[in-house]
Amino acid sequence: MDSLSFGQYLVQLREENSISQRKLAEIAGVTNSTISRIEADNVKPDPATLEKLADALKVEKEVLLAKCGYIPEEFVIIARKTGALSEEKRAEAYKIFNDTIDKFLLEDDDDEED
């Protein structure tokens, strides 16, 4: 992803869709002031708001979650690549992925205790 702030990125997406802040707020089911504050980088939207914005702008919610810093961009790449796998292989890949994440989380907890 590029070096735009999340607010700037949201403005770009909104303008690509040729809609106003007010219209985006209406479609997403949030207030106009929420859109304004997000675009000004005054607030970081919560994941539920990001999901509403993704639906309204017809973009993958994972992209917005990554751009906002909730998940690493690599997660988006992994999710896209697993979509081409069979159901069985996808389940296997997610198990490996989840086990790996759990391992890192446990290691991180151990590091904090030192």
PDB file of C-alpha atoms in Angstrom:
ATOM      1  CA  MET A   1       0.000   0.000   0.000  1.00  0.00           C
ATOM      2  CA  ASP A   2       1.156   3.537  -0.563  1.00  0.00           C
ATOM      3  CA  SER A   3       2.175   6.228   1.940  1.00  0.00           C
ATOM      4  CA  LEU A   4      -1.206   7.945   2.151  1.00  0.00           C
ATOM      5  CA  SER A   5      -2.690   8.317   5.617  1.00  0.00           C
ATOM      6  CA  PHE A   6      -5.900   6.393   6.164  1.00  0.00           C
ATOM      7  CA  GLY A   7      -7.915   9.612   5.916  1.00  0.00           C
ATOM      8  CA  GLN A   8      -6.292  10.524   2.607  1.00  0.00           C
ATOM      9  CA  TYR A   9      -6.878   6.987   1.356  1.00  0.00           C
ATOM     10  CA  LEU A  10     -10.559   7.222   2.264  1.00  0.00           C
ATOM     11  CA  VAL A  11     -10.854  10.552   0.408  1.00  0.00           C
ATOM     12  CA  GLN A  12      -9.243   8.911  -2.629  1.00  0.00           C
ATOM     13  CA  LEU A  13     -11.649   5.962  -2.533  1.00  0.00           C
ATOM     14  CA  ARG A  14     -14.634   8.242  -2.074  1.00  0.00           C
ATOM     15  CA  GLU A  15     -13.598  10.470  -4.962  1.00  0.00           C
ATOM     16  CA  GLU A  16     -12.960   7.459  -7.208  1.00  0.00           C
ATOM     17  CA  ASN A  17     -16.574   6.491  -6.530  1.00  0.00           C
ATOM     18  CA  SER A  18     -17.708  10.095  -7.192  1.00  0.00           C
ATOM     19  CA  ILE A  19     -19.621  10.402  -3.939  1.00  0.00           C
ATOM     20  CA  SER A  20     -19.728  13.124  -1.309  1.00  0.00           C
ATOM     21  CA  GLN A  21     -18.935  12.687   2.369  1.00  0.00           C
ATOM     22  CA  ARG A  22     -22.631  12.995   3.104  1.00  0.00           C
ATOM     23  CA  LYS A  23     -23.554  10.279   0.584  1.00  0.00           C
ATOM     24  CA  LEU A  24     -20.833   7.936   1.897  1.00  0.00           C
ATOM     25  CA  ALA A  25     -22.095   8.479   5.433  1.00  0.00           C
ATOM     26  CA  GLU A  26     -25.639   7.705   4.325  1.00  0.00           C
ATOM     27  CA  ILE A  27     -24.653   4.530   2.440  1.00  0.00           C
ATOM     28  CA  ALA A  28     -22.396   3.313   5.264  1.00  0.00           C
ATOM     29  CA  GLY A  29     -24.884   4.135   8.004  1.00  0.00           C
ATOM     30  CA  VAL A  30     -22.582   6.486   9.910  1.00  0.00           C
ATOM     31  CA  THR A  31     -22.722  10.214  10.533  1.00  0.00           C
ATOM     32  CA  ASN A  32     -21.299  12.799   8.178  1.00  0.00           C
ATOM     33  CA  SER A  33     -19.110  14.079  11.009  1.00  0.00           C
ATOM     34  CA  THR A  34     -17.637  10.583  11.397  1.00  0.00           C
ATOM     35  CA  ILE A  35     -16.549  10.586   7.754  1.00  0.00           C
ATOM     36  CA  SER A  36     -15.196  14.120   8.107  1.00  0.00           C
ATOM     37  CA  ARG A  37     -13.163  13.280  11.230  1.00  0.00           C
ATOM     38  CA  ILE A  38     -11.777  10.084   9.653  1.00  0.00           C
ATOM     39  CA  GLU A  39     -10.772  11.900   6.464  1.00  0.00           C
ATOM     40  CA  ALA A  40      -9.072  14.617   8.535  1.00  0.00           C
ATOM     41  CA  ASP A  41      -7.167  11.855  10.390  1.00  0.00           C
ATOM     42  CA  ASN A  42      -8.655  13.056  13.679  1.00  0.00           C
ATOM     43  CA  VAL A  43      -9.969   9.596  14.582  1.00  0.00           C
ATOM     44  CA  LYS A  44      -9.098   6.015  13.742  1.00  0.00           C
ATOM     45  CA  PRO A  45     -12.246   4.121  12.753  1.00  0.00           C
ATOM     46  CA  ASP A  46     -13.046   0.937  14.624  1.00  0.00           C
ATOM     47  CA  PRO A  47     -13.231  -2.355  12.696  1.00  0.00           C
ATOM     48  CA  ALA A  48     -17.056  -2.286  12.598  1.00  0.00           C
ATOM     49  CA  THR A  49     -17.006   1.151  10.954  1.00  0.00           C
ATOM     50  CA  LEU A  50     -14.337  -0.027   8.514  1.00  0.00           C
ATOM     51  CA  GLU A  51     -16.581  -2.918   7.503  1.00  0.00           C
ATOM     52  CA  LYS A  52     -19.441  -0.497   6.818  1.00  0.00           C
ATOM     53  CA  LEU A  53     -17.124   1.729   4.774  1.00  0.00           C
ATOM     54  CA  ALA A  54     -15.808  -1.255   2.818  1.00  0.00           C
ATOM     55  CA  ASP A  55     -19.353  -2.319   1.948  1.00  0.00           C
ATOM     56  CA  ALA A  56     -20.314   1.229   0.965  1.00  0.00           C
ATOM     57  CA  LEU A  57     -17.212   1.699  -1.196  1.00  0.00           C
ATOM     58  CA  LYS A  58     -17.273  -1.866  -2.560  1.00  0.00           C
ATOM     59  CA  VAL A  59     -13.729  -2.685  -1.467  1.00  0.00           C
ATOM     60  CA  GLU A  60     -12.390  -5.621   0.511  1.00  0.00           C
ATOM     61  CA  LYS A  61     -12.666  -4.951   4.232  1.00  0.00           C
ATOM     62  CA  GLU A  62      -9.237  -6.550   4.712  1.00  0.00           C
ATOM     63  CA  VAL A  63      -7.701  -3.789   2.595  1.00  0.00           C
ATOM     64  CA  LEU A  64      -9.182  -1.114   4.867  1.00  0.00           C
ATOM     65  CA  LEU A  65      -8.191  -3.047   7.995  1.00  0.00           C
ATOM     66  CA  ALA A  66      -4.611  -3.247   6.707  1.00  0.00           C
ATOM     67  CA  LYS A  67      -4.510   0.391   5.602  1.00  0.00           C
ATOM     68  CA  CYS A  68      -5.781   1.467   9.014  1.00  0.00           C
ATOM     69  CA  GLY A  69      -3.169  -0.669  10.771  1.00  0.00           C
ATOM     70  CA  TYR A  70      -5.389  -3.320  12.328  1.00  0.00           C
ATOM     71  CA  ILE A  71      -3.810  -6.163  10.356  1.00  0.00           C
ATOM     72  CA  PRO A  72      -0.543  -6.488   8.441  1.00  0.00           C
ATOM     73  CA  GLU A  73      -0.767  -6.065   4.673  1.00  0.00           C
ATOM     74  CA  GLU A  74       0.674  -9.575   4.325  1.00  0.00           C
ATOM     75  CA  PHE A  75      -2.581 -10.957   5.740  1.00  0.00           C
ATOM     76  CA  VAL A  76      -4.444  -9.504   2.760  1.00  0.00           C
ATOM     77  CA  ILE A  77      -2.014 -11.195   0.380  1.00  0.00           C
ATOM     78  CA  ILE A  78      -2.392 -14.528   2.190  1.00  0.00           C
ATOM     79  CA  ALA A  79      -6.191 -14.272   2.161  1.00  0.00           C
ATOM     80  CA  ARG A  80      -6.217 -13.559  -1.578  1.00  0.00           C
ATOM     81  CA  LYS A  81      -3.892 -16.443  -2.367  1.00  0.00           C
ATOM     82  CA  THR A  82      -5.846 -18.973  -0.310  1.00  0.00           C
ATOM     83  CA  GLY A  83      -8.982 -18.141  -2.313  1.00  0.00           C
ATOM     84  CA  ALA A  84      -7.538 -20.131  -5.225  1.00  0.00           C
ATOM     85  CA  LEU A  85      -7.150 -23.286  -3.112  1.00  0.00           C
ATOM     86  CA  SER A  86      -9.578 -26.169  -2.756  1.00  0.00           C
ATOM     87  CA  GLU A  87     -11.734 -26.152   0.386  1.00  0.00           C
ATOM     88  CA  GLU A  88      -9.563 -28.862   1.968  1.00  0.00           C
ATOM     89  CA  LYS A  89      -6.276 -27.109   1.158  1.00  0.00           C
ATOM     90  CA  ARG A  90      -7.692 -23.762   2.309  1.00  0.00           C
ATOM     91  CA  ALA A  91      -8.662 -25.272   5.693  1.00  0.00           C
ATOM     92  CA  GLU A  92      -5.165 -26.748   5.993  1.00  0.00           C
ATOM     93  CA  ALA A  93      -3.553 -23.395   5.138  1.00  0.00           C
ATOM     94  CA  TYR A  94      -5.713 -21.527   7.681  1.00  0.00           C
ATOM     95  CA  LYS A  95      -4.820 -24.074  10.363  1.00  0.00           C
ATOM     96  CA  ILE A  96      -1.110 -23.583   9.679  1.00  0.00           C
ATOM     97  CA  PHE A  97      -1.596 -19.811   9.633  1.00  0.00           C
ATOM     98  CA  ASN A  98      -3.561 -19.795  12.909  1.00  0.00           C
ATOM     99  CA  ASP A  99      -1.075 -22.117  14.608  1.00  0.00           C
ATOM    100  CA  THR A 100       1.757 -19.829  13.504  1.00  0.00           C
ATOM    101  CA  ILE A 101      -0.010 -16.714  14.788  1.00  0.00           C
ATOM    102  CA  ASP A 102      -0.735 -18.454  18.107  1.00  0.00           C
ATOM    103  CA  LYS A 103       2.940 -19.395  18.389  1.00  0.00           C
ATOM    104  CA  PHE A 104       4.028 -15.783  17.845  1.00  0.00           C
ATOM    105  CA  LEU A 105       1.474 -14.504  20.339  1.00  0.00           C
ATOM    106  CA  LEU A 106       2.706 -16.964  22.980  1.00  0.00           C
ATOM    107  CA  GLU A 107       6.321 -15.993  22.299  1.00  0.00           C
ATOM    108  CA  ASP A 108       5.380 -12.315  22.564  1.00  0.00           C
ATOM    109  CA  ASP A 109       3.687 -12.938  25.938  1.00  0.00           C
ATOM    110  CA  ASP A 110       6.829 -14.748  27.155  1.00  0.00           C
ATOM    111  CA  ASP A 111       9.005 -11.803  26.054  1.00  0.00           C
ATOM    112  CA  GLU A 112       6.875  -9.332  28.011  1.00  0.00           C
ATOM    113  CA  GLU A 113       7.341 -11.288  31.240  1.00  0.00           C
ATOM    114  CA  ASP A 114      11.152 -10.976  31.071  1.00  0.00           C
TER     115      ASP A 114
END
